[in-house]
Short mmCIF file of C-alpha atoms in Angstrom, two decimals:
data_model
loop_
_atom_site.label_atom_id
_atom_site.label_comp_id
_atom_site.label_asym_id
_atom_site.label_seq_id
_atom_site.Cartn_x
_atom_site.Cartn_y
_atom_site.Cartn_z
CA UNK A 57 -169.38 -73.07 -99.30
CA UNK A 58 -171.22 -75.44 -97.52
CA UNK A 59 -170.81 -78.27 -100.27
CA UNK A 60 -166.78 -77.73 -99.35
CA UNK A 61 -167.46 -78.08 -95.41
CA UNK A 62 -169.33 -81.45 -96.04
CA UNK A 63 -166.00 -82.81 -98.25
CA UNK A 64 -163.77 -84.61 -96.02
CA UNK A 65 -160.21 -83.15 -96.56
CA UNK A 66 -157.97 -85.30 -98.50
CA UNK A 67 -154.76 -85.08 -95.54
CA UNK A 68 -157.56 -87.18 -92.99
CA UNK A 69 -157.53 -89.99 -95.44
CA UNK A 70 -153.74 -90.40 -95.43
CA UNK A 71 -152.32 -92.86 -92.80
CA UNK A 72 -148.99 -90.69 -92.23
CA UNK A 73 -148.93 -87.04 -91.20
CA UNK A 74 -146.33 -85.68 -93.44
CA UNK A 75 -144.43 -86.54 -96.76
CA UNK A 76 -140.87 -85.61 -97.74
CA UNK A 77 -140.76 -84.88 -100.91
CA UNK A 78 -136.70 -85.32 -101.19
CA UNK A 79 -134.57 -86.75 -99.42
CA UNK A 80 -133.28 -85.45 -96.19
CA UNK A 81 -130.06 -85.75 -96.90
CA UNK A 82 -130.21 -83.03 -99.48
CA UNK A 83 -129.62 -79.00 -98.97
CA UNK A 84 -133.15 -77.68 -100.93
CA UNK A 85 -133.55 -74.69 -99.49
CA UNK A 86 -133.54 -71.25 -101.27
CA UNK A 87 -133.71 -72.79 -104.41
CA UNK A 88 -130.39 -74.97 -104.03
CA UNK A 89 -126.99 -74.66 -104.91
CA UNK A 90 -125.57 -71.53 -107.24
CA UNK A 91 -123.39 -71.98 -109.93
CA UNK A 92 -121.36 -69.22 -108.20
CA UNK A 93 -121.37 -70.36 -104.95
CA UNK A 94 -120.26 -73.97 -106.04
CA UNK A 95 -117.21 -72.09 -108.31
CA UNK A 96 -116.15 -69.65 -105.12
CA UNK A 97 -116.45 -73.31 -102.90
CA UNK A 98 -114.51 -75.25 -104.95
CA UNK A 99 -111.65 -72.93 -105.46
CA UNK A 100 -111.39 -72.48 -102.26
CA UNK A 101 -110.95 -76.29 -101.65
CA UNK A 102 -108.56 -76.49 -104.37
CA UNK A 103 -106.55 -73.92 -102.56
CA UNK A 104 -106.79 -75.67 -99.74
CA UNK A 105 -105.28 -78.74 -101.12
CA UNK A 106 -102.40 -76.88 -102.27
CA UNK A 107 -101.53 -75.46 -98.92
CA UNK A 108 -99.07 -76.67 -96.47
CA UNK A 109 -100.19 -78.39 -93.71
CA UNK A 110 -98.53 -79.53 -90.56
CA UNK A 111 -98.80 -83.13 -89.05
CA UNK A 112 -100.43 -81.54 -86.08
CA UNK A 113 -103.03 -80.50 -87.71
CA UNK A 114 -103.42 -82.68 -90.55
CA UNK A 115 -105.82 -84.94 -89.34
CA UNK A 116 -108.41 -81.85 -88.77
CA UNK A 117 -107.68 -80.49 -92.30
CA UNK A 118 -108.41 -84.15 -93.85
CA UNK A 119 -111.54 -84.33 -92.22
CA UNK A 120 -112.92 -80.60 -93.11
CA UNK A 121 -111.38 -81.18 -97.14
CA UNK A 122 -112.80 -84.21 -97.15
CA UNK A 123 -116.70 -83.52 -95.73
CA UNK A 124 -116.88 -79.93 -97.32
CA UNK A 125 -116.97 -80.82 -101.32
CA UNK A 126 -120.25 -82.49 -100.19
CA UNK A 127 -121.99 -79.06 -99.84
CA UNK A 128 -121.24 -78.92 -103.87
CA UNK A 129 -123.20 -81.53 -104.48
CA UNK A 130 -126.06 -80.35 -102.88
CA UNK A 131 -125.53 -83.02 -99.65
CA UNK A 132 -125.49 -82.73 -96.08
CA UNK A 133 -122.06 -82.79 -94.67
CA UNK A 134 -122.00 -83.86 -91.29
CA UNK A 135 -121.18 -80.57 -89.27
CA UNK A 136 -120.28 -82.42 -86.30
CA UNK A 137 -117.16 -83.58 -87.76
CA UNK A 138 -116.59 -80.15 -88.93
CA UNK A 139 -116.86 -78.56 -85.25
CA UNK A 140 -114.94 -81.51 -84.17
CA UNK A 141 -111.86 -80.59 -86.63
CA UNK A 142 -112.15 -77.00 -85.96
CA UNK A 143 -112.55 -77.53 -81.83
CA UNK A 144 -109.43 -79.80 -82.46
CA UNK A 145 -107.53 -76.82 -84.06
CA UNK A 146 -108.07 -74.51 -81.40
CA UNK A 147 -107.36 -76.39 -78.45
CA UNK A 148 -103.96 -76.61 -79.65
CA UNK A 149 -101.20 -74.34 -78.08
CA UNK A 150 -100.98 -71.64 -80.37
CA UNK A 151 -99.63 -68.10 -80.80
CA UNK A 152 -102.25 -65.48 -80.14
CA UNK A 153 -102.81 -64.38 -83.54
CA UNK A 154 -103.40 -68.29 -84.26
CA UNK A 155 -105.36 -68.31 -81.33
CA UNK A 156 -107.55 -65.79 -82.80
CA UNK A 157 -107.26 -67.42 -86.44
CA UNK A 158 -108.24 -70.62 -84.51
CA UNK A 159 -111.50 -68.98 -82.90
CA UNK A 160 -112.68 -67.46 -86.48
CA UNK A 161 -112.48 -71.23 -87.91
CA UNK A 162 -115.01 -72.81 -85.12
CA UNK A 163 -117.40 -69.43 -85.86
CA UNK A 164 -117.22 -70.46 -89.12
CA UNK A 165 -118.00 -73.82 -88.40
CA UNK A 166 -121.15 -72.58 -86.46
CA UNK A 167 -122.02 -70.66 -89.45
CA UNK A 168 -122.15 -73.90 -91.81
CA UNK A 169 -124.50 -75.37 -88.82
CA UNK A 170 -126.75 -72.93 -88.80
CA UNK A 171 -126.92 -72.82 -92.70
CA UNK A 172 -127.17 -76.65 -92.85
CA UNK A 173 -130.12 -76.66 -90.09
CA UNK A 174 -132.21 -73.83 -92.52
CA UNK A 175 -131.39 -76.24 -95.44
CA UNK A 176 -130.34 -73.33 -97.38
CA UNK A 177 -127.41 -74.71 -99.40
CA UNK A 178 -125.97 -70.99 -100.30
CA UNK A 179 -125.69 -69.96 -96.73
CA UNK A 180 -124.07 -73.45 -96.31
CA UNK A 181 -121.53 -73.02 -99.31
CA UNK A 182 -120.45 -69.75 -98.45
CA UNK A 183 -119.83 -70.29 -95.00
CA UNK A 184 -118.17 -73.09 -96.15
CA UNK A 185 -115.92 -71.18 -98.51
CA UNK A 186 -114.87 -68.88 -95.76
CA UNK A 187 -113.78 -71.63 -93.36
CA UNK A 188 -111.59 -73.18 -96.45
CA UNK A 189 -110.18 -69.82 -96.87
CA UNK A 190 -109.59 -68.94 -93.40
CA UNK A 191 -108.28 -72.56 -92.86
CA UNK A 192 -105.68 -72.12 -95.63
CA UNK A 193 -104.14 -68.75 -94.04
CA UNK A 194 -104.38 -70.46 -90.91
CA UNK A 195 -102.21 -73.63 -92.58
CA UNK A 196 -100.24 -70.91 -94.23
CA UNK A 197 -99.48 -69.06 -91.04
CA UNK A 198 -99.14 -72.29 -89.01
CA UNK A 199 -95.96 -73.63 -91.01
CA UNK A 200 -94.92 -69.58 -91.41
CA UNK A 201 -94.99 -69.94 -95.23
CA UNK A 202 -96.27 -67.21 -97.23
CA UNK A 203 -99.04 -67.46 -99.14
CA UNK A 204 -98.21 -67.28 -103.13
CA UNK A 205 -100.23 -64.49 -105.12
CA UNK A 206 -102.61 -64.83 -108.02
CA UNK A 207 -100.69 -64.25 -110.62
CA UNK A 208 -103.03 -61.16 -112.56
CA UNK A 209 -102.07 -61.07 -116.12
CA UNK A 210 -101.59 -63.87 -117.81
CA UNK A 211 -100.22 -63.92 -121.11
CA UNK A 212 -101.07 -59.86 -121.32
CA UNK A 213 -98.40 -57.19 -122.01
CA UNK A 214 -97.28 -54.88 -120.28
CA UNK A 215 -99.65 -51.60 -119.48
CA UNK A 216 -96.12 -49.90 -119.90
CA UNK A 217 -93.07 -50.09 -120.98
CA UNK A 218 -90.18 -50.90 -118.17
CA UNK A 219 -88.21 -47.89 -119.42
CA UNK A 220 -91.31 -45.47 -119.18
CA UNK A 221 -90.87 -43.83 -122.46
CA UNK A 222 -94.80 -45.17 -123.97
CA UNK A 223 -98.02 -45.79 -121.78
CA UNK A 224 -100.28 -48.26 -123.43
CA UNK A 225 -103.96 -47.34 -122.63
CA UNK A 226 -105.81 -50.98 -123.50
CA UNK A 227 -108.75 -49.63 -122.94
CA UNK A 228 -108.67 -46.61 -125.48
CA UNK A 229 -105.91 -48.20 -127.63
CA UNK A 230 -103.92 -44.85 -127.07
CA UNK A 231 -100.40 -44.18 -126.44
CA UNK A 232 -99.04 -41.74 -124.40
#
């Protein structure tokens, strides 16, 4: 014990405080990115390319599509663009339920802040895939489109026949 008091510790040697391993620009935390949370975050931009948006709020939608795909790639989007974009949204003169919509998009922008500052690049990606979502019902609901369904079975019969005469059970294989 007293050998290991006498060694001087190798940190006093070094010139500079502290090292970064990575770069700063990168989201590290927890472990990085999930394959899951990348899939759910870039459907949700996809989806958000598809939907309709007004010239009113186009520029805000190009900025937040555009900084967003970063988080996939394990990068630091710049979330004061983002709060920007969604501040932008909101002050616009909207209907109350937009109004509301409106409000849910800047919490969500806080959310992606808070997850960026931690460097944890899950908490990043899903807030991020909420605000696409939200932002595409709010596009939807802005032009007063409806949003188009999933369709759920591709290619699959029918469970049943339209006239009702045979059930098909596809998980037993049994007919009723």
């Amino acid at each position: 014990a007293a050998a290991a008091a006498a060694l001087r510790p190798a940190f006093a040697e070094e010139k500079f405080v502290a090292k970064r391993a990575t770069d700063a620009s990168q989201l590290v935390g927890s472990g990085g990115l999930s394959s899951y949370n990348e899939l759910k975050l870039k459907s949700a931009l996809k989806e958000l390319a598809e939907a309709p948006v007004s010239t009113d709020i186009k520029p805000s939608v190009d900025i937040i599509s555009t900084v967003l795909p970063l988080i996939t790639q394990n990068q630091v989007p710049d979330s004061a663009k983002i709060s920007k974009a969604t501040d932008a949204i909101s002050n616009l003169v909207l209907t109350d339920d937009l109004q509301t919509q409106a409000a849910s998009l800047v919490k969500q922008s806080a959310s992606i802040r808070a997850g960026i500052s931690k460097s944890d690049a899950n908490a990043a990606a899903i807030a991020a895939t909420a605000l696409a979502d939200q932002l595409t019902d709010f596009c939807y609901n802005y032009e007063g489109a409806t949003k188009p369904l999933a369709e759920l079975r591709k290619g699959s019969p029918d469970v049943y026949d339209k006239d009702r005469k045979r059930i098909d059970l596809p998980v037993s294989g049994k007919s009723l």
